[in-house]
Coordinates of C-alpha atoms in Angstrom, one line a residue:
M1 CA -15.7 -57.7 2.2
R2 CA -13.5 -60.7 3.1
R3 CA -14.3 -62.8 6.1
E4 CA -10.8 -62.0 7.6
D5 CA -11.5 -58.3 7.4
V6 CA -14.8 -58.7 9.2
K7 CA -13.1 -60.6 12.0
L8 CA -10.4 -57.9 12.3
R9 CA -13.0 -55.2 12.6
M10 CA -14.9 -57.1 15.3
L11 CA -11.7 -57.6 17.2
A12 CA -10.7 -54.0 16.8
R13 CA -14.1 -52.9 18.2
R14 CA -13.5 -55.1 21.2
G15 CA -10.2 -53.2 21.8
D16 CA -7.7 -55.8 20.3
T17 CA -4.5 -53.9 19.8
G18 CA -3.1 -56.2 17.2
A19 CA -6.3 -55.9 15.1
R20 CA -6.2 -52.1 15.4
L21 CA -2.6 -52.0 14.2
Q22 CA -3.2 -54.3 11.3
L23 CA -6.4 -52.5 10.2
G24 CA -4.7 -49.1 10.6
E25 CA -1.8 -50.1 8.4
A26 CA -4.1 -51.6 5.9
Y27 CA -6.1 -48.3 5.6
L28 CA -3.0 -46.2 5.3
T29 CA -1.5 -48.3 2.5
G30 CA -4.7 -49.6 0.8
G31 CA -5.0 -53.1 -0.6
P32 CA -7.3 -56.0 -1.4
G33 CA -10.6 -55.4 0.2
V34 CA -9.6 -52.2 1.9
S35 CA -9.5 -48.9 0.1
R36 CA -6.9 -46.3 1.3
S37 CA -8.4 -43.9 3.9
I38 CA -6.0 -41.9 6.0
P39 CA -8.6 -40.7 8.6
V40 CA -9.9 -44.2 9.3
G41 CA -6.3 -45.6 9.4
L42 CA -5.2 -42.9 11.9
E43 CA -8.3 -43.5 14.0
Y44 CA -7.3 -47.2 14.5
L45 CA -3.6 -46.5 15.0
Q46 CA -4.2 -43.7 17.5
A47 CA -6.5 -45.9 19.4
A48 CA -3.7 -48.5 19.6
L49 CA -1.0 -45.9 20.5
P50 CA -1.3 -46.1 24.3
Q51 CA -0.9 -49.9 24.3
A52 CA 1.5 -50.2 21.3
R53 CA 3.5 -46.9 21.4
R54 CA 6.3 -48.1 19.2
Q55 CA 4.4 -50.1 16.6
A56 CA 1.6 -47.5 16.1
S57 CA 3.9 -44.4 15.9
V58 CA 6.4 -46.1 13.6
C59 CA 3.6 -47.3 11.3
I60 CA 2.2 -43.8 11.0
A61 CA 5.7 -42.3 10.4
L62 CA 6.5 -45.0 7.8
H63 CA 3.4 -44.7 5.7
L64 CA 2.6 -41.0 5.7
P65 CA 4.8 -38.4 4.0
L66 CA 6.0 -35.5 6.1
R67 CA 3.5 -33.0 4.7
E68 CA 0.6 -35.3 5.6
L69 CA 2.0 -35.9 9.1
L70 CA 2.0 -32.2 9.7
E71 CA -1.3 -31.6 8.0
H72 CA -3.0 -34.1 10.4
G73 CA -1.2 -32.6 13.4
L74 CA 0.9 -35.7 14.1
L75 CA 4.2 -34.0 15.0
E76 CA 4.1 -35.4 18.5
T77 CA 3.5 -38.9 17.1
L78 CA 6.5 -38.3 14.8
R79 CA 8.6 -37.4 17.8
I80 CA 7.6 -40.7 19.5
A81 CA 8.5 -42.7 16.3
A82 CA 11.9 -40.9 16.3
E83 CA 12.6 -42.5 19.7
Y84 CA 12.5 -46.0 18.1
E85 CA 13.2 -46.0 14.4
D86 CA 15.3 -44.1 11.8
V87 CA 12.3 -43.3 9.6
G88 CA 10.9 -41.1 12.4
R89 CA 14.3 -39.5 13.1
Q90 CA 14.9 -38.7 9.4
K91 CA 11.5 -37.1 8.9
L92 CA 11.8 -35.2 12.1
A93 CA 15.3 -34.0 11.1
A94 CA 13.9 -32.9 7.7
W95 CA 11.2 -30.8 9.6
H96 CA 13.9 -29.2 11.7
L97 CA 16.1 -28.5 8.6
I98 CA 13.2 -26.8 6.8
R99 CA 12.5 -24.6 9.9
G100 CA 16.2 -23.6 10.0
E101 CA 16.9 -25.5 13.2
L102 CA 20.1 -27.1 12.1
D103 CA 21.3 -28.1 15.6
L104 CA 18.1 -30.1 16.4
A105 CA 18.3 -31.7 12.9
L106 CA 21.9 -32.8 13.5
E107 CA 20.9 -34.3 16.8
C108 CA 18.2 -36.4 15.1
L109 CA 20.6 -37.5 12.3
G110 CA 23.3 -38.4 14.9
K111 CA 20.9 -41.0 16.4
C112 CA 20.2 -42.7 13.0
S113 CA 21.7 -46.2 12.5
A114 CA 21.3 -46.0 8.7
A115 CA 24.3 -44.6 6.9
L116 CA 24.1 -41.3 5.0
P117 CA 25.3 -41.1 1.4
S118 CA 29.1 -41.4 1.1
H119 CA 29.8 -37.8 0.3
L120 CA 28.1 -36.7 3.5
A121 CA 29.0 -39.5 5.9
S122 CA 32.4 -38.1 6.9
S123 CA 31.2 -34.9 8.6
V124 CA 27.5 -34.3 8.8
S125 CA 27.8 -31.0 10.7
A126 CA 30.0 -29.5 7.9
H127 CA 27.2 -29.5 5.4
T128 CA 24.4 -27.0 4.8
S129 CA 20.7 -27.7 5.5
G130 CA 20.0 -27.9 1.8
E131 CA 22.7 -30.6 1.3
L132 CA 21.3 -32.6 4.2
L133 CA 17.8 -32.4 2.8
Q134 CA 19.1 -33.7 -0.6
A135 CA 20.6 -36.6 1.3
L136 CA 17.3 -37.4 3.0
Q137 CA 15.7 -37.4 -0.4
I138 CA 18.2 -39.9 -1.6
L139 CA 17.3 -42.1 1.4
R140 CA 13.6 -41.6 0.4
A141 CA 12.8 -40.2 3.8
I142 CA 11.2 -37.2 2.2
Q143 CA 9.9 -36.2 -1.2
P144 CA 10.5 -32.9 -3.1
L145 CA 6.8 -32.1 -2.7
D146 CA 7.3 -32.5 1.1
I147 CA 9.9 -29.8 1.1
A148 CA 7.9 -27.4 -0.9
E149 CA 4.6 -27.7 1.0
V150 CA 6.1 -27.9 4.5
M151 CA 8.4 -25.0 3.7
A152 CA 5.4 -23.0 2.4
C153 CA 3.3 -23.8 5.5
E154 CA 6.1 -23.0 8.0
A155 CA 7.0 -19.8 6.1
R156 CA 3.4 -18.6 6.0
Q157 CA 3.1 -19.2 9.7
A158 CA 6.2 -17.2 10.3
M159 CA 4.9 -14.4 8.1
A160 CA 1.5 -14.4 9.9
M161 CA 3.4 -14.0 13.2
G162 CA 5.3 -11.0 11.8
Q163 CA 8.6 -13.0 11.5
S164 CA 9.2 -12.5 7.8
H165 CA 13.0 -12.8 8.3
R166 CA 12.5 -16.4 9.4
A167 CA 10.6 -17.1 6.2
V168 CA 13.5 -15.6 4.2
R169 CA 15.9 -17.9 6.0
M170 CA 13.8 -20.9 5.2
L171 CA 13.6 -20.0 1.5
E172 CA 17.4 -19.7 1.4
L173 CA 17.4 -23.5 1.2
L174 CA 16.2 -23.2 -2.4
R175 CA 19.8 -22.4 -3.4
D176 CA 20.6 -26.1 -2.8
L177 CA 17.2 -27.4 -3.9
P178 CA 16.4 -25.5 -7.1
H179 CA 13.8 -28.1 -8.2
A180 CA 11.6 -27.2 -5.1
A181 CA 11.3 -23.6 -6.3
H182 CA 9.5 -24.4 -9.5
G183 CA 6.2 -25.5 -8.1
P184 CA 3.2 -23.2 -7.9
V185 CA 3.1 -23.4 -4.1
M186 CA 6.6 -22.1 -3.7
Q187 CA 6.3 -19.5 -6.4
Q188 CA 3.2 -18.0 -4.8
L189 CA 5.0 -18.0 -1.4
I190 CA 8.0 -16.2 -2.9
A191 CA 5.7 -13.6 -4.5
D192 CA 3.9 -13.1 -1.2
L193 CA 7.2 -12.8 0.6
V194 CA 8.4 -10.1 -1.8
H195 CA 5.3 -8.1 -1.0
Q196 CA 5.8 -8.7 2.7
A197 CA 9.4 -7.6 2.5
E198 CA 8.4 -4.4 0.8
V199 CA 5.8 -3.6 3.5
A200 CA 8.0 -4.7 6.5
G201 CA 11.2 -3.2 5.2
H202 CA 13.5 -6.3 5.3
G203 CA 15.6 -7.9 2.6
L204 CA 15.2 -11.1 0.6
G205 CA 18.3 -12.9 1.8
W206 CA 20.1 -15.0 -0.7
L207 CA 17.1 -15.6 -2.9
T208 CA 18.3 -15.4 -6.5
V209 CA 17.0 -12.7 -8.9
G210 CA 16.1 -15.4 -11.4
C211 CA 14.0 -17.3 -8.8
I212 CA 12.2 -14.1 -7.7
E213 CA 11.5 -12.9 -11.2
A214 CA 10.2 -16.4 -12.3
S215 CA 7.9 -16.6 -9.3
L216 CA 6.5 -13.1 -9.8
D217 CA 6.0 -13.7 -13.5
R218 CA 4.1 -17.0 -12.8
C219 CA 1.9 -15.4 -10.2
A220 CA 1.2 -12.4 -12.4
A221 CA 0.2 -14.7 -15.2
N222 CA -2.2 -16.4 -12.8
G223 CA -3.9 -13.1 -12.0
D224 CA -2.2 -12.0 -8.8
V225 CA -2.5 -8.2 -8.9
R226 CA 0.1 -7.7 -6.2
A227 CA 2.6 -9.7 -8.2
C228 CA 1.7 -7.6 -11.3
H229 CA 2.3 -4.4 -9.3
V230 CA 5.7 -5.5 -8.0
L231 CA 6.9 -7.0 -11.3
G232 CA 5.6 -4.0 -13.3
R233 CA 7.5 -1.5 -11.1
A234 CA 10.7 -3.6 -11.2
L235 CA 10.6 -4.1 -15.0
S236 CA 10.1 -0.3 -15.5
G237 CA 13.1 0.5 -13.2
L238 CA 11.0 1.9 -10.3
P239 CA 12.0 0.8 -6.8
C240 CA 9.6 -1.2 -4.6
A241 CA 10.1 0.7 -1.4
H242 CA 13.7 -0.2 -0.3
L243 CA 13.9 -3.1 -2.8
A244 CA 16.0 -2.0 -5.8
P245 CA 14.7 -3.2 -9.3
E246 CA 18.0 -5.1 -9.9
N247 CA 17.3 -7.2 -6.9
L248 CA 14.0 -8.4 -8.4
V249 CA 14.5 -8.7 -12.2
N250 CA 17.4 -9.3 -14.5
A251 CA 16.6 -6.5 -17.0
Q252 CA 14.0 -3.8 -17.7
N253 CA 11.2 -4.3 -20.1
L254 CA 9.0 -1.2 -20.4
R255 CA 6.3 -2.7 -22.7
K256 CA 5.7 -5.7 -20.3
A257 CA 5.9 -3.3 -17.3
A258 CA 3.1 -1.1 -18.8
A259 CA 0.9 -4.1 -19.4
L260 CA 1.4 -5.5 -15.9
L261 CA 0.8 -2.1 -14.2
L262 CA -2.3 -1.6 -16.2
R263 CA -3.5 -5.0 -15.0
A264 CA -2.7 -4.1 -11.4
A265 CA -4.5 -0.8 -11.7
D266 CA -7.5 -2.5 -13.2
G267 CA -7.4 -4.9 -10.3
G268 CA -7.7 -2.2 -7.7
I269 CA -4.1 -1.1 -6.9
V270 CA -4.6 2.6 -7.4
T271 CA -0.9 3.6 -7.1
A272 CA -0.3 1.6 -10.3
W273 CA -2.1 4.4 -12.2
L274 CA 0.6 6.8 -10.9
H275 CA 3.4 4.5 -11.9
L276 CA 1.9 4.1 -15.4
F277 CA 1.8 7.9 -15.6
R278 CA 5.5 8.1 -14.9
I279 CA 6.6 5.7 -17.6
C280 CA 4.1 7.0 -20.2
S281 CA 4.9 10.6 -19.6
D282 CA 8.7 10.1 -20.2
Y283 CA 9.2 11.0 -23.8
R284 CA 12.4 9.1 -24.0
S285 CA 10.8 5.7 -23.2
S286 CA 9.6 3.2 -25.7
V287 CA 6.0 3.4 -24.2
A288 CA 5.8 7.2 -24.2
N289 CA 2.2 8.3 -24.7
P290 CA 1.1 11.8 -23.5
T291 CA -2.6 11.1 -23.9
L292 CA -2.4 7.8 -21.9
A293 CA -0.2 9.5 -19.3
R294 CA -2.8 12.2 -18.7
F295 CA -5.6 9.5 -18.5
C296 CA -3.6 7.6 -15.9
L297 CA -2.9 10.7 -13.9
E298 CA -6.6 11.6 -13.9
K299 CA -7.5 8.0 -12.7
A300 CA -5.0 8.3 -9.9
A301 CA -6.3 11.7 -8.9
R302 CA -9.9 10.4 -9.0
H303 CA -8.8 7.7 -6.4
G304 CA -7.5 10.4 -4.1
L305 CA -3.7 10.0 -4.4
P306 CA -2.2 13.2 -3.1
E307 CA 0.7 13.2 -5.5
A308 CA -1.6 12.7 -8.5
E309 CA -3.9 15.4 -7.3
R310 CA -1.0 17.8 -6.9
R311 CA 0.5 17.0 -10.3
L312 CA -2.9 17.1 -12.1
G313 CA -3.8 20.3 -10.3
A314 CA -0.5 22.0 -11.4
L315 CA -1.0 20.9 -15.0
V316 CA -4.6 22.2 -15.1
L317 CA -3.5 25.5 -13.6
R318 CA -0.6 25.8 -16.0
D319 CA -2.9 25.6 -19.0
A320 CA -5.9 27.5 -17.6
T321 CA -7.0 30.6 -19.5
H322 CA -10.4 31.2 -17.8
I323 CA -12.0 30.7 -14.4
E324 CA -13.5 27.1 -14.8
P325 CA -10.1 25.3 -15.2
M326 CA -8.6 27.6 -12.5
E327 CA -11.3 26.4 -10.1
Q328 CA -10.7 22.8 -11.1
G329 CA -6.9 23.1 -10.6
V330 CA -7.2 24.9 -7.2
A331 CA -9.7 22.2 -6.0
L332 CA -7.2 19.4 -6.9
L333 CA -4.3 21.2 -5.1
H334 CA -6.5 21.9 -2.1
A335 CA -7.4 18.2 -1.8
A336 CA -3.7 17.2 -2.0
A337 CA -2.7 19.9 0.6
A338 CA -5.4 18.7 2.9
K339 CA -3.7 15.2 2.9
G340 CA -0.4 16.7 3.9
D341 CA 1.2 17.4 0.5
V342 CA 3.7 20.2 1.2
L343 CA 4.3 21.2 -2.4
A344 CA 0.5 21.5 -3.1
G345 CA 0.3 23.9 -0.2
L346 CA 3.2 25.9 -1.6
L347 CA 1.4 26.3 -4.9
L348 CA -1.8 27.4 -3.2
R349 CA -0.1 30.1 -1.3
S350 CA 1.4 31.4 -4.5
L351 CA -2.1 32.3 -5.6
L352 CA -2.6 34.6 -2.6
L353 CA -1.8 38.3 -2.6
P354 CA 0.3 39.4 0.5
V355 CA -1.3 41.5 3.2
G356 CA 0.9 44.2 4.6
G357 CA -0.1 44.1 8.3
D358 CA 1.8 41.5 10.2
N359 CA 0.5 42.4 13.7
E360 CA -2.3 39.8 14.3
E361 CA -3.3 41.4 17.7
E362 CA -3.7 44.8 16.1
A363 CA -5.9 43.3 13.4
L364 CA -8.1 41.5 15.9
A365 CA -8.5 44.6 18.0
A366 CA -9.5 46.6 15.0
I367 CA -12.1 44.0 14.0
E368 CA -13.6 44.0 17.5
A369 CA -13.8 47.8 17.4
V370 CA -15.7 47.7 14.1
Q371 CA -18.0 44.8 15.1
P372 CA -20.6 46.7 17.2
D373 CA -21.3 49.3 14.5
A374 CA -20.9 47.2 11.3
P375 CA -20.9 43.4 11.9
L376 CA -21.0 42.6 8.1
L377 CA -18.1 44.9 7.5
A378 CA -16.1 43.3 10.3
M379 CA -16.7 39.9 8.6
R380 CA -15.5 41.3 5.3
L381 CA -12.3 42.5 7.0
R382 CA -11.7 39.0 8.4
L383 CA -12.1 37.5 5.0
A384 CA -9.8 40.1 3.4
R385 CA -7.1 39.4 5.8
V386 CA -7.1 35.5 5.7
F387 CA -7.7 35.4 1.9
G388 CA -5.5 38.3 0.8
L389 CA -8.2 40.3 -0.9
T390 CA -7.9 43.8 -2.2
K391 CA -10.2 46.5 -0.8
L392 CA -12.5 46.4 -3.9
E393 CA -12.7 42.6 -3.8
A394 CA -13.4 42.5 0.0
L395 CA -16.2 45.1 -0.3
S396 CA -17.9 43.6 -3.4
V397 CA -17.7 39.8 -2.8
N398 CA -20.8 37.9 -1.6
P399 CA -19.5 35.1 0.6
S400 CA -22.7 33.1 0.4
T401 CA -22.4 32.7 -3.4
A402 CA -18.6 32.9 -3.7
M403 CA -17.9 30.0 -1.3
R404 CA -16.4 26.8 -2.7
P405 CA -15.2 23.6 -0.8
W406 CA -11.7 24.8 -1.4
G407 CA -12.0 28.6 -0.9
L408 CA -13.9 31.3 -2.7
V409 CA -14.3 32.9 -6.2
V410 CA -14.2 36.6 -6.4
G411 CA -16.7 37.3 -9.2
H412 CA -16.6 39.5 -12.2
N413 CA -16.5 43.2 -11.2
P414 CA -17.9 45.6 -13.8
L415 CA -16.6 48.6 -11.8
V416 CA -13.0 47.9 -12.8
A417 CA -12.1 49.6 -16.1
K418 CA -9.4 47.2 -17.2
A419 CA -10.9 44.1 -18.7
R420 CA -8.2 41.8 -17.6
L421 CA -8.5 42.9 -14.0
C422 CA -12.2 42.6 -13.7
E423 CA -12.3 38.9 -14.4
P424 CA -13.1 36.4 -11.6
R425 CA -10.3 35.1 -9.4
A426 CA -10.0 31.8 -7.6
V427 CA -8.7 32.3 -4.0
P428 CA -7.9 29.1 -2.0
A429 CA -8.3 28.6 1.7
T430 CA -4.7 27.7 2.7
T431 CA -5.5 27.3 6.5
P432 CA -8.3 25.7 8.5
D433 CA -8.9 29.2 10.1
A434 CA -9.5 30.6 6.6
Q435 CA -12.0 27.9 5.8
R436 CA -13.9 28.4 9.1
C437 CA -13.9 32.2 8.5
L438 CA -15.4 31.6 5.1
E439 CA -18.1 29.3 6.4
Q440 CA -19.1 31.8 9.1
A441 CA -19.2 34.6 6.5
A442 CA -21.4 32.6 4.1
S443 CA -23.7 31.8 7.0
M444 CA -23.9 35.5 8.0
F445 CA -24.5 36.7 4.5
S446 CA -27.1 34.1 3.5
A447 CA -30.6 35.4 2.9
Q448 CA -32.1 33.4 5.8
Q449 CA -29.9 34.9 8.5
G450 CA -29.2 38.3 6.9
E451 CA -32.8 39.6 7.7
S452 CA -31.8 40.4 11.3
L453 CA -28.9 42.6 10.2
A454 CA -29.0 46.1 8.9
P455 CA -28.6 46.1 5.0
E456 CA -25.2 47.2 3.8
G457 CA -26.4 49.2 0.9
S458 CA -24.4 49.8 -2.3
L459 CA -20.7 49.3 -2.8
R460 CA -20.3 53.1 -2.5
A461 CA -22.2 53.1 0.7
R462 CA -20.0 50.3 2.1
S463 CA -16.9 52.1 1.1
L464 CA -18.0 55.3 2.7
Q465 CA -19.1 53.5 5.9
M466 CA -15.7 51.8 6.1
R467 CA -13.8 55.0 5.5
R468 CA -15.7 56.9 8.3
L469 CA -15.2 54.0 10.8
F470 CA -11.5 53.7 10.0
H471 CA -11.1 57.5 10.4
R472 CA -12.9 57.5 13.7
L473 CA -11.2 54.4 15.1
Q474 CA -7.8 55.3 13.6
I475 CA -7.4 52.0 11.7
S476 CA -5.1 51.6 8.8
E477 CA -6.3 49.8 5.6
T478 CA -3.0 48.1 5.1
V479 CA -3.8 45.9 8.2
F480 CA -6.5 44.1 6.2
F481 CA -6.2 44.6 2.4
A482 CA -3.7 43.3 -0.1
S483 CA -1.8 45.8 -2.0
A484 CA -0.5 44.6 -5.4
S485 CA 0.3 46.0 -8.8
S486 CA -2.0 45.3 -11.8
Q487 CA 0.6 42.9 -13.2
Q488 CA 0.6 40.9 -9.9
R489 CA -3.2 40.7 -9.8
D490 CA -3.4 39.8 -13.5
A491 CA -0.8 37.0 -13.0
I492 CA -2.9 35.1 -10.4
R493 CA -6.2 35.4 -12.4
I494 CA -4.9 33.4 -15.4
G495 CA -3.1 30.1 -15.1
T496 CA -0.8 30.6 -18.1
K497 CA 0.5 33.9 -16.7
W498 CA 0.8 32.5 -13.2
A499 CA 2.8 29.5 -14.6
R500 CA 5.4 31.9 -16.1
R501 CA 6.0 33.5 -12.7
Q502 CA 6.1 30.2 -10.9
Q503 CA 8.4 28.2 -13.2
Q504 CA 10.8 27.1 -10.5
I505 CA 8.1 25.8 -8.2
L506 CA 6.3 24.1 -11.1
R507 CA 9.5 22.3 -12.1
Q508 CA 9.9 21.0 -8.6
V509 CA 6.2 19.9 -8.4
L510 CA 6.2 18.2 -11.8
A511 CA 9.7 16.6 -11.6

């Protein structure tokens, strides 16, 4: 270390303002015997600021670019420098321009003694913020990297405060500063802003489609799954909420879209599986693949997406020829309906047989009348009414073994002569009341709790008991039991036959 430097440090420790200014500038610029160190230089200059307000603030504004001034929280120091020298005014004006505060920027530029470039000098207020920033670059007051990083910082602060529209206005400067949009910082910001616009429901201002697509493409290549999801949807022609595809990309590219959506789905964005299903299931597209489409739909349903559960449930039911796939399809539809999917609920109700009695009060009164003499029969009557069971189904079903999370399965009945009518039937619980009733029935009929109740006896004995009670209490069977033809009953036991009767609903569900 040189002797002069040692003397300066000793003077600075004793509070010498001149030494602090000299050392601070030396550390900000670097030179012989002093390596550049911004924190050390700022420490000396800020210590000298109370005694040498002008020299210290101007030195800081002169030797630090705008991005570093803001990074170290020196905005107030920059305002002090703007009171004395053009370098402070120009950098402060640039900060206001990036934030969209044109009036404050013009006020700063109006105080500058240095002339602007000739094409702007005539009327500063008649030019855009982008043109004024270009002029400040020509004067070397700011650098292109300053614009990108400061804009990114300010825009992210606005987005964090829920003011995405302010961030959009800041990015509109890129029309006049295209070079600033090519850096990774700005491209990531644009990609994040597109996602924010989709969520918040606002537009993207005057950002060009080419700039948006290039930013999304760059971020997707860097592994940003949200950018993959947005770009994949746009390239496949699918809207991103209110943002139309043509506002995000110049042209469709289904092969690239499929790859991006697969990457997004693998990265944890589960709705991407559903978008993949849409483009792969379209036989007219260049990426049509029925097997892959079914796989993607199953993945989406496994993640609990209501639309996927409804679509997959409808497809499984449509192709079902025995009880196992019927149960699987009903379970999927029940899960979708529980999440508020109206069409899934409509499909479930199509699997129920109608009960003739519409008078709810009459049915409740009849059940209360039967309850003292035959509590198990009363529970069977409740089940029959809420699940649309026939008399034979209601009297023969065992709720404790027939119960499923989505409803019940009426088992094989050997007493029915016709083979197609004796097969098991899946009956969904379409209301919370039906599910509660089934749980109560299963609890009542379970072996542990059934010991305290009188045994029901055979099916014939149950039927005889019910007939005598109904005759004595003058109750009509139509209040509780579904009445349907053999064709109607057969149609809801087998999915392929059910699908032929429900073609209109299925077209609506699978559209």
